[in-house]
XYZ file of N, CA and C in Angstrom:
693
model
N 20.350 -3.575 -0.653
C 20.972 -2.221 -0.836
C 19.814 -1.143 -0.881
N 20.001 -0.178 -0.441
C 18.611 0.546 -0.294
C 19.262 2.160 -0.830
N 18.251 3.279 -1.349
C 18.625 4.380 -1.812
C 17.207 5.316 -1.931
N 17.463 6.223 -2.033
C 16.190 7.342 -2.583
C 16.431 7.301 -4.276
N 15.426 7.450 -4.985
C 15.234 7.751 -6.050
C 14.298 8.969 -6.542
N 14.938 9.680 -7.707
C 13.412 10.403 -7.852
C 12.835 10.294 -9.099
N 11.291 10.213 -9.133
C 10.278 9.945 -9.924
C 10.047 11.192 -10.547
N 10.066 11.395 -11.808
C 9.534 12.342 -12.472
C 8.254 12.188 -13.106
N 7.193 13.375 -13.569
C 6.342 13.220 -13.861
C 6.018 14.599 -14.662
N 4.869 14.617 -15.178
C 4.735 16.037 -16.043
C 4.261 17.133 -15.045
N 3.847 16.649 -13.599
C 3.243 17.718 -12.678
C 4.664 18.134 -12.024
N 5.556 17.249 -11.833
C 7.045 17.431 -10.861
C 7.483 16.281 -10.842
N 8.412 16.134 -9.654
C 8.849 15.072 -9.415
C 8.772 14.847 -7.694
N 9.110 13.720 -7.814
C 8.929 13.128 -5.896
C 10.108 12.279 -5.910
N 10.441 11.937 -4.400
C 11.402 11.033 -4.255
C 10.621 9.508 -3.778
N 11.477 8.629 -3.946
C 10.950 7.074 -3.404
C 12.163 6.219 -2.735
N 11.824 5.646 -1.670
C 12.629 4.952 -0.930
C 12.763 3.641 -2.168
N 14.005 3.166 -2.400
C 14.226 2.032 -3.431
C 15.223 0.988 -2.528
N 14.566 0.106 -2.100
C 15.469 -1.296 -1.928
C 15.534 -2.445 -2.535
N 16.706 -2.724 -3.130
C 16.749 -4.054 -4.230
C 17.542 -5.154 -3.635
N 17.258 -6.255 -4.166
C 17.874 -7.665 -3.949
C 18.963 -7.626 -4.505
N 19.838 -8.709 -4.267
C 20.820 -9.234 -4.925
C 20.644 -9.832 -6.382
N 19.665 -10.447 -6.748
C 19.571 -10.897 -7.749
C 18.867 -9.987 -8.880
N 19.286 -10.262 -10.162
C 18.769 -9.559 -11.254
C 17.641 -10.318 -11.875
N 17.100 -9.414 -12.339
C 15.792 -9.656 -13.349
C 14.642 -9.811 -12.143
N 14.488 -9.169 -11.291
C 13.826 -9.304 -10.211
C 12.221 -8.503 -10.354
N 11.135 -9.158 -9.854
C 10.087 -8.346 -9.989
C 9.870 -7.003 -9.283
N 9.085 -6.363 -9.531
C 9.164 -4.919 -8.509
C 7.729 -5.018 -7.638
N 7.784 -4.104 -6.534
C 6.585 -4.232 -5.842
C 6.719 -2.557 -5.486
N 5.677 -1.713 -5.628
C 5.223 -0.359 -5.431
C 4.492 -0.525 -3.894
N 5.450 0.193 -2.922
C 4.770 -0.023 -1.655
C 4.120 1.004 -1.285
N 2.776 1.122 -0.974
C 2.315 2.636 -0.547
C 1.864 2.786 0.794
N 2.335 4.201 1.264
C 2.459 4.053 2.793
C 0.975 4.756 3.628
N 0.991 4.577 4.560
C 0.165 5.315 5.531
C 0.259 6.642 5.440
N -0.807 7.487 6.383
C -0.736 8.647 6.751
C 0.557 9.030 7.259
N 1.722 8.434 7.469
C 2.789 8.709 8.195
C 4.161 8.721 7.290
N 3.828 8.704 6.093
C 4.751 8.964 4.784
C 5.921 7.667 4.760
N 6.690 8.197 4.004
C 7.845 7.062 3.534
C 8.762 6.925 5.220
N 8.106 6.246 6.293
C 8.657 6.315 7.570
C 9.202 5.034 7.495
N 9.816 4.658 9.065
C 10.644 3.560 9.362
C 9.804 2.316 8.966
N 8.555 2.388 9.161
C 7.877 1.161 8.941
C 7.952 0.651 7.437
N 7.833 1.757 6.620
C 7.612 1.314 5.024
C 9.038 0.980 4.573
N 9.630 1.662 4.922
C 11.211 0.958 4.719
C 11.558 -0.335 5.375
N 11.198 -0.724 6.288
C 11.656 -1.726 6.711
C 10.793 -2.878 5.868
N 9.461 -2.788 5.403
C 8.588 -3.512 4.877
C 9.227 -3.679 3.174
N 9.968 -2.338 2.843
C 10.566 -2.390 1.437
C 11.753 -3.397 1.609
N 12.637 -3.091 2.622
C 13.823 -4.301 2.982
C 13.574 -5.207 3.184
N 12.350 -5.971 3.657
C 12.110 -7.344 3.608
C 11.528 -7.678 2.343
N 10.821 -7.113 1.475
C 10.570 -7.406 0.417
C 11.985 -7.720 -0.513
N 12.873 -6.800 -0.559
C 13.914 -6.970 -0.791
C 15.163 -8.103 -0.898
N 14.877 -8.542 0.702
C 15.533 -9.630 1.060
C 14.820 -10.917 0.497
N 13.552 -10.937 0.300
C 13.049 -11.917 -0.211
C 12.963 -11.946 -1.849
N 13.553 -10.965 -2.286
C 13.791 -11.063 -3.938
C 13.095 -10.097 -4.926
N 12.499 -9.119 -4.125
C 11.824 -7.935 -5.016
C 12.496 -6.845 -5.034
N 12.130 -5.985 -6.082
C 12.482 -4.441 -6.040
C 11.329 -4.008 -5.299
N 11.807 -2.975 -4.393
C 10.631 -2.497 -3.447
C 11.060 -0.798 -3.426
N 9.558 -0.254 -3.853
C 9.813 1.322 -4.025
C 8.478 1.564 -3.409
N 8.984 2.678 -2.510
C 7.813 3.408 -1.966
C 8.019 4.965 -2.106
N 6.775 5.477 -3.054
C 6.999 6.427 -3.206
C 6.571 7.678 -2.197
N 6.806 8.919 -2.330
C 6.232 9.982 -1.148
C 4.764 10.549 -1.942
N 3.648 9.864 -1.365
C 2.719 10.094 -1.750
C 2.221 11.638 -1.447
N 2.345 12.186 -0.569
C 2.061 13.561 -0.227
C 3.298 14.735 -0.618
N 3.797 14.257 -1.676
C 4.796 15.412 -2.284
C 4.115 16.601 -2.534
N 3.128 16.474 -3.337
C 2.400 17.784 -3.418
C 1.773 18.559 -2.444
N 1.960 17.985 -1.171
C 1.456 19.020 0.032
C 2.501 19.066 0.895
N 3.266 18.347 1.380
C 4.592 18.300 2.016
C 5.647 17.429 1.588
N 6.622 17.475 0.760
C 7.460 16.581 0.569
C 8.519 16.131 1.531
N 8.675 14.832 1.471
C 9.693 14.119 2.633
C 8.850 14.107 3.693
N 7.726 13.841 3.766
C 7.077 13.068 5.199
C 7.473 11.893 5.857
N 7.771 12.107 6.915
C 8.444 10.834 7.916
C 7.994 10.761 9.210
N 6.735 10.688 9.395
C 6.497 10.543 10.636
C 6.494 9.237 11.679
N 6.384 9.504 13.103
C 6.639 8.386 13.903
C 5.157 8.237 14.378
N 4.958 6.837 14.602
C 3.635 6.099 14.760
C 3.469 6.439 16.138
N 4.236 7.009 17.141
C 4.187 6.850 18.741
C 3.839 8.750 19.158
N 3.921 9.229 18.187
C 3.907 10.883 18.429
C 2.377 11.314 18.228
N 2.043 11.898 19.126
C 0.643 12.361 19.017
C 0.218 13.666 18.099
N 1.443 14.419 18.053
C 1.589 15.562 17.135
C 1.789 14.878 16.100
N 2.565 13.940 15.684
C 2.850 13.127 14.470
C 1.517 12.655 13.489
N 0.636 11.958 14.543
C -0.242 11.653 14.054
C -1.634 12.633 13.385
N -1.543 13.845 14.319
C -2.108 14.973 13.700
C -1.957 15.422 12.526
N -0.815 15.567 12.301
C -0.036 15.931 11.115
C -0.267 15.130 10.038
N -0.293 13.651 10.144
C -0.555 12.858 9.214
C -2.225 12.730 8.820
N -3.148 12.902 9.933
C -4.325 12.995 9.678
C -4.808 14.207 8.735
N -3.952 15.341 9.171
C -4.590 16.789 8.219
C -3.954 16.318 6.743
N -2.840 15.663 6.670
C -2.267 15.541 5.173
C -3.332 14.436 4.438
N -3.982 13.483 5.307
C -4.581 12.384 4.991
C -6.045 13.011 4.321
N -6.538 13.938 5.112
C -7.799 14.748 4.745
C -7.646 15.643 3.522
N -6.601 16.304 3.527
C -6.159 17.015 2.276
C -5.860 16.228 1.161
N -5.496 15.041 1.133
C -4.858 14.363 -0.056
C -6.087 14.264 -1.302
N -5.349 14.419 -2.457
C -6.165 14.124 -3.364
C -6.106 13.065 -3.954
N -6.961 12.137 -3.938
C -7.024 10.930 -4.528
C -6.724 10.628 -5.854
N -7.520 11.354 -6.767
C -7.455 11.024 -8.146
C -5.948 11.427 -8.591
N -5.614 12.576 -8.121
C -4.040 12.855 -8.700
C -3.062 11.686 -7.787
N -3.424 11.070 -6.560
C -2.648 10.188 -6.094
C -2.323 8.825 -6.956
N -3.429 8.728 -7.910
C -3.456 7.284 -8.513
C -2.567 7.674 -9.979
N -2.255 8.681 -10.274
C -1.707 8.957 -11.205
C -0.169 8.969 -10.638
N 0.135 9.530 -9.359
C 1.910 9.280 -8.914
C 1.794 7.954 -8.689
N 0.858 6.971 -8.481
C 1.035 5.423 -8.364
C 1.531 5.163 -9.679
N 0.604 5.547 -10.959
C 0.809 4.900 -12.062
C 2.350 5.212 -12.290
N 2.624 6.560 -12.151
C 4.047 6.879 -12.744
C 5.182 6.149 -11.803
N 4.946 5.836 -10.717
C 5.887 5.210 -9.613
C 5.969 3.582 -10.372
N 4.747 3.125 -10.637
C 4.829 1.643 -11.202
C 5.750 1.798 -12.521
N 5.373 2.543 -13.401
C 6.212 2.766 -14.808
C 7.786 2.576 -14.382
N 8.061 3.568 -13.419
C 9.539 3.900 -13.193
C 9.883 2.483 -12.790
N 9.404 1.755 -11.807
C 9.691 0.384 -10.831
C 9.985 -0.317 -12.196
N 8.981 -0.581 -13.011
C 9.236 -1.405 -13.898
C 10.241 -1.655 -15.054
N 11.012 -0.194 -14.994
C 12.175 0.108 -15.985
C 13.295 0.506 -15.256
N 13.174 0.060 -13.911
C 14.542 0.119 -13.313
C 15.723 -0.937 -13.516
N 16.826 -0.664 -13.277
C 17.764 -1.881 -14.198
C 17.933 -2.771 -13.001
N 17.705 -3.952 -13.586
C 17.576 -5.250 -13.030
C 16.258 -5.732 -13.107
N 15.408 -4.741 -13.499
C 13.742 -5.311 -13.132
C 13.685 -6.051 -14.076
N 12.500 -7.017 -13.688
C 11.911 -8.050 -14.909
C 10.849 -7.248 -15.806
N 10.376 -6.495 -15.223
C 9.154 -5.746 -15.995
C 7.601 -6.053 -15.291
N 7.742 -6.684 -14.457
C 6.579 -7.438 -13.728
C 6.454 -6.301 -12.525
N 5.334 -5.759 -12.255
C 4.800 -4.602 -11.047
C 3.638 -4.953 -10.413
N 4.165 -5.312 -8.978
C 2.879 -5.506 -8.272
C 2.705 -4.265 -7.447
N 1.629 -3.829 -6.973
C 1.344 -2.769 -5.708
C 0.690 -3.283 -4.545
N 1.228 -3.024 -3.427
C 0.855 -3.136 -2.092
C 0.722 -1.788 -1.182
N -0.177 -1.805 -0.175
C -0.381 -0.713 0.472
C -1.295 -0.715 1.719
N -1.034 0.422 2.740
C -1.424 -0.045 4.082
C -2.160 1.210 4.659
N -3.770 0.956 4.929
C -4.462 2.148 5.176
C -4.795 3.089 3.795
N -4.095 4.454 4.080
C -4.186 5.277 2.616
C -3.600 4.673 1.340
N -2.822 3.825 2.106
C -1.854 3.039 0.774
C -2.897 2.136 0.184
N -3.720 1.306 1.119
C -4.493 0.068 0.788
C -5.750 0.722 -0.143
N -6.043 1.935 0.556
C -7.097 2.495 -0.627
C -6.614 2.847 -2.002
N -5.495 3.340 -2.166
C -4.754 3.656 -3.269
C -4.381 2.665 -4.127
N -4.366 1.451 -3.359
C -4.130 0.236 -4.168
C -5.222 -0.070 -5.036
N -6.595 -0.320 -4.240
C -7.674 -0.504 -4.844
C -8.311 0.499 -5.694
N -7.856 1.978 -5.888
C -8.008 2.768 -6.931
C -7.333 2.456 -7.974
N -6.130 2.428 -8.233
C -5.403 1.628 -9.084
C -5.672 0.855 -9.460
N -6.071 -0.375 -8.749
C -6.534 -1.577 -9.617
C -7.884 -1.415 -10.399
N -8.398 -0.405 -9.911
C -9.947 -0.387 -10.518
C -9.512 0.517 -11.734
N -8.838 1.316 -11.722
C -8.650 2.266 -13.150
C -7.314 2.185 -13.927
N -6.367 1.143 -13.550
C -5.316 0.925 -14.412
C -5.087 -0.357 -14.305
N -4.292 -0.940 -15.077
C -3.452 -2.152 -15.290
C -2.390 -2.481 -14.402
N -2.631 -3.590 -13.605
C -2.088 -4.016 -12.535
C -1.596 -5.236 -12.510
N -0.294 -5.986 -12.762
C -0.017 -7.331 -12.451
C -0.405 -7.759 -11.239
N -0.390 -7.272 -10.189
C -1.015 -7.833 -8.550
C -1.093 -6.827 -7.891
N -2.058 -6.977 -6.814
C -2.428 -6.215 -5.957
C -2.578 -6.488 -4.719
N -2.040 -5.671 -3.684
C -2.364 -6.220 -2.338
C -2.744 -5.036 -1.235
N -3.636 -5.254 -0.720
C -4.287 -4.003 0.117
C -4.860 -4.220 1.466
N -3.602 -3.852 2.326
C -4.131 -3.908 3.853
C -5.147 -3.083 4.474
N -6.063 -3.337 4.900
C -6.885 -2.360 5.795
C -7.015 -1.114 5.025
N -7.828 -0.923 4.000
C -7.478 0.284 3.041
C -8.819 1.280 3.680
N -8.125 2.346 4.362
C -9.395 3.055 4.686
C -10.268 3.815 3.668
N -11.586 3.855 3.725
C -12.676 4.536 3.101
C -12.550 3.737 1.547
N -12.228 2.499 1.655
C -12.676 1.627 0.399
C -14.285 1.474 0.363
N -14.817 1.396 1.449
C -16.325 1.106 1.009
C -16.898 2.539 0.476
N -16.463 3.502 0.236
C -16.625 4.788 -0.266
C -16.646 4.835 -1.962
N -15.604 3.637 -2.403
C -15.438 3.515 -3.699
C -15.903 2.191 -4.479
N -16.827 1.606 -3.690
C -17.359 0.641 -4.221
C -17.883 0.344 -5.537
N -18.653 1.615 -6.153
C -19.090 1.595 -7.422
C -18.231 1.260 -8.618
N -16.732 1.436 -8.040
C -15.602 0.989 -9.075
C -15.044 -0.312 -9.215
N -15.402 -1.361 -8.188
C -15.037 -2.418 -7.650
C -15.361 -3.379 -9.239
N -16.410 -3.160 -9.894
C -16.711 -3.765 -10.799
C -15.475 -3.761 -12.190
N -14.611 -2.715 -11.935
C -13.776 -2.648 -12.999
C -12.441 -3.521 -12.449
N -12.124 -3.906 -11.476
C -10.890 -4.616 -11.005
C -10.593 -6.243 -11.879
N -9.787 -6.025 -12.486
C -9.516 -7.517 -13.054
C -8.264 -8.251 -12.683
N -7.516 -7.302 -12.112
C -6.038 -7.621 -11.554
C -6.215 -8.884 -10.487
N -5.373 -9.692 -10.066
C -5.314 -10.668 -9.034
C -5.090 -9.663 -8.159
N -5.772 -10.002 -6.715
C -5.750 -9.233 -5.907
C -6.159 -9.998 -4.416
N -5.046 -9.371 -3.198
C -5.613 -9.864 -2.029
C -5.831 -8.487 -1.445
N -6.755 -8.955 -0.149
C -6.965 -7.816 0.737
C -7.327 -8.384 2.100
N -6.486 -7.705 3.133
C -6.504 -8.093 4.398
C -7.159 -6.991 5.299
N -7.930 -7.716 5.912
C -8.872 -6.906 6.971
C -8.843 -7.394 8.086
N -9.215 -6.508 9.243
C -8.871 -6.881 10.763
C -10.538 -6.563 11.200
N -10.901 -7.749 11.907
C -12.358 -7.575 12.331
C -12.926 -6.661 13.216
N -11.620 -6.275 13.965
C -12.145 -5.359 15.303
C -11.365 -3.842 14.703
N -11.355 -3.588 13.179
C -10.875 -2.163 12.630
C -11.851 -0.965 13.116
N -11.165 -0.361 14.042
C -11.726 0.902 14.476
C -12.095 2.148 13.316
N -11.567 1.985 12.085
C -11.318 2.646 10.944
C -12.655 2.111 9.954
N -12.613 0.970 9.906
C -13.512 0.147 8.737
C -14.242 -0.431 9.530
N -15.481 -0.352 9.730
C -16.675 -0.841 10.344
C -16.960 -2.007 9.927
N -17.616 -3.147 10.787
C -17.784 -4.423 10.617
C -18.853 -4.367 9.083
N -19.783 -3.482 9.124
C -20.765 -3.008 8.162
C -19.606 -2.794 6.620
N -19.184 -1.748 6.848
C -18.383 -1.384 5.638
C -17.214 -2.731 5.123
N -16.680 -3.373 6.016
C -16.115 -4.649 5.620
C -17.395 -5.493 5.181
N -18.418 -5.645 5.378
C -19.474 -6.631 4.768
C -19.876 -6.317 3.237
N -19.702 -4.891 3.237
C -19.923 -4.192 1.969
C -18.849 -4.211 0.777
N -17.990 -4.306 1.325
C -16.216 -4.285 0.726
C -16.638 -6.165 0.248
N -16.673 -6.768 1.083
C -16.637 -8.438 0.579
C -17.852 -8.593 -0.137
N -19.098 -7.757 -0.284
C -20.065 -8.397 -1.167
C -19.782 -7.751 -2.547
N -19.012 -6.598 -2.475
C -18.877 -6.214 -3.714
C -17.759 -6.692 -4.603
N -16.998 -7.272 -4.006
C -15.716 -7.790 -4.524
C -16.193 -9.724 -4.835
N -17.460 -10.094 -4.293
C -17.672 -11.033 -4.114
C -17.425 -12.163 -5.601
N -18.117 -11.484 -6.517
C -17.922 -11.978 -7.847
C -16.642 -11.753 -8.525
N -15.563 -11.475 -7.782
C -14.364 -11.606 -8.737
C -13.410 -12.356 -8.450
N -13.539 -13.797 -9.286
C -12.762 -15.057 -8.945
C -11.082 -14.414 -8.513
N -10.545 -13.370 -8.958
C -9.025 -13.186 -8.761
C -9.121 -12.394 -7.377
N -9.951 -12.177 -6.932
C -9.853 -11.530 -5.516
C -10.098 -12.121 -4.263
N -8.911 -12.266 -3.618
C -9.488 -13.079 -2.274
C -9.136 -11.714 -1.105
N -10.223 -12.170 -0.190
C -10.336 -11.359 0.923
C -10.302 -12.154 2.344
N -9.267 -11.553 3.037
C -8.849 -12.211 4.571
C -8.971 -11.650 5.482
N -10.023 -12.138 6.622
C -10.342 -11.317 7.721
C -9.631 -12.027 8.816
N -9.087 -11.230 9.728
C -8.373 -11.553 11.052
C -8.743 -11.293 12.556
N -9.520 -12.467 12.890
C -10.069 -12.492 14.313
C -9.399 -11.527 15.179
N -10.142 -10.856 15.986
C -9.275 -9.922 17.085
C -8.519 -9.240 16.717
N -8.213 -8.299 15.474
C -7.376 -7.706 15.286
C -7.730 -6.176 15.136
N -6.946 -4.939 15.348
C -7.355 -4.126 14.933
C -6.640 -3.391 13.869
N -6.984 -2.003 13.557
C -6.377 -1.578 12.261
C -4.897 -1.481 12.454
N -4.173 -1.726 11.168
C -2.516 -1.545 11.199
C -1.974 -2.663 12.138
N -2.877 -3.756 11.993
C -2.312 -5.469 12.942
C -0.995 -5.684 12.661
N -0.353 -4.885 11.387
C 0.984 -5.384 10.545
C 2.100 -4.588 11.028
N 1.367 -3.465 11.514
C 2.828 -2.409 11.412
C 3.648 -2.395 12.604
N 5.008 -2.474 11.789
C 6.215 -2.749 12.952
C 6.005 -1.573 14.230
N 6.020 -2.040 15.490
C 6.160 -1.348 16.429
C 4.827 -0.840 16.840
N 3.653 -0.750 16.313
C 2.611 -0.222 16.297
C 1.826 -0.739 17.317
N 0.751 0.053 17.877
C 0.056 -0.250 19.185
C -0.599 -1.566 19.103
N -1.229 -1.911 18.038
C -2.072 -2.876 17.679
C -1.463 -4.064 16.999
N -0.007 -4.127 16.884
C 0.691 -4.811 16.354
C 0.476 -6.454 17.011
N -0.096 -7.190 16.011
C -0.245 -8.872 16.360
C 0.647 -9.578 15.390
N 1.617 -10.307 16.164
C 2.717 -10.806 15.338
C 2.361 -12.009 14.588
N 1.363 -12.874 15.312
C 0.648 -14.258 14.510
C 0.052 -13.735 13.159
N -0.899 -12.679 13.443
C -1.915 -12.254 12.181
C -1.127 -11.765 11.204
N 0.037 -10.911 11.664
C 1.047 -10.228 10.535
C 1.653 -11.222 9.741
N 2.296 -12.355 10.695
C 3.019 -13.161 10.069
C 2.286 -13.874 8.697
N 0.974 -14.036 9.370
C 0.128 -14.924 8.386
C -0.163 -13.976 7.119
N -0.476 -12.880 7.388
C -0.825 -11.811 6.238
C 0.145 -11.606 5.301
N 1.604 -11.620 6.012
C 2.684 -11.299 5.036
C 3.091 -12.517 4.222
N 2.988 -13.570 5.054
C 3.003 -15.036 4.572
C 2.383 -14.920 3.195
N 0.940 -14.437 3.289
C 0.171 -14.937 2.347
C 0.624 -13.889 1.060
N 0.791 -12.555 1.540
C 1.174 -11.726 0.729
C 2.545 -11.998 -0.323
N 3.513 -12.532 0.600
C 4.921 -12.687 -0.177
C 4.622 -13.845 -1.351
N 3.987 -14.706 -0.622
C 3.579 -15.924 -1.723
C 2.675 -15.638 -2.819
N 1.833 -14.897 -2.766
C 0.784 -14.294 -3.654
C 1.797 -13.390 -4.732
N 2.683 -12.523 -4.269
C 3.205 -11.728 -5.168
C 4.572 -12.623 -5.779
N 4.764 -13.596 -5.265
C 5.914 -14.508 -6.050
C 5.182 -15.514 -7.149
N 4.056 -15.607 -6.882
C 3.611 -16.521 -8.029
C 2.845 -15.530 -8.911
N 2.511 -14.307 -8.559
C 1.414 -13.543 -9.745
C 2.638 -12.888 -10.575
N 3.861 -12.596 -9.984
C 5.003 -11.805 -10.749
C 6.297 -12.611 -11.010
N 6.056 -13.741 -10.804
C 7.051 -14.739 -11.544
C 7.235 -14.525 -13.290
């Protein structure tokens, strides 16, 4: 079952896509989108999580700029729109919105109270920042763009965390990936997986660089991790 809900904050309110499992007492997972907003790819991801027993909530991170962003990954115009939103996005305020979504998700009817956060590209970065600045039960970051710019915050991360990186990522250089791994090397609760031959957004449904084998491996690791940490 899926619907849109409203998250209310001191700064205003925004929508989030909600997908529910059939079972009660389910853990929640907040899913943070790429530059394309709460689009078909994110809704499909939420629906898959719900099928596997999670309450999935995908908030509109761009609500302060342009509410209701839902862009196509195959449209050049939509890419340009998304990149402009990404450039102007206030990441510090974004962390506040992620936290408010986590609170709301944990209080939903039928929720167990356990809340994980996972995200892609921009969303992956926001997972990293939220994990560094707030208390999170579990965190999963897929190819978080610009993560290397915030590595001075890595020492604050205490949550169990998975990070997925693509070896051939055109937006996260090999040097940046090496820096990320070095900054998190002393974190026993953090696991970083690299995917050989893969490019940015290798797990995006219908994406140019979609790699079915790598996506299945990354998603399998993620689902198992979330089940273990949010049980």
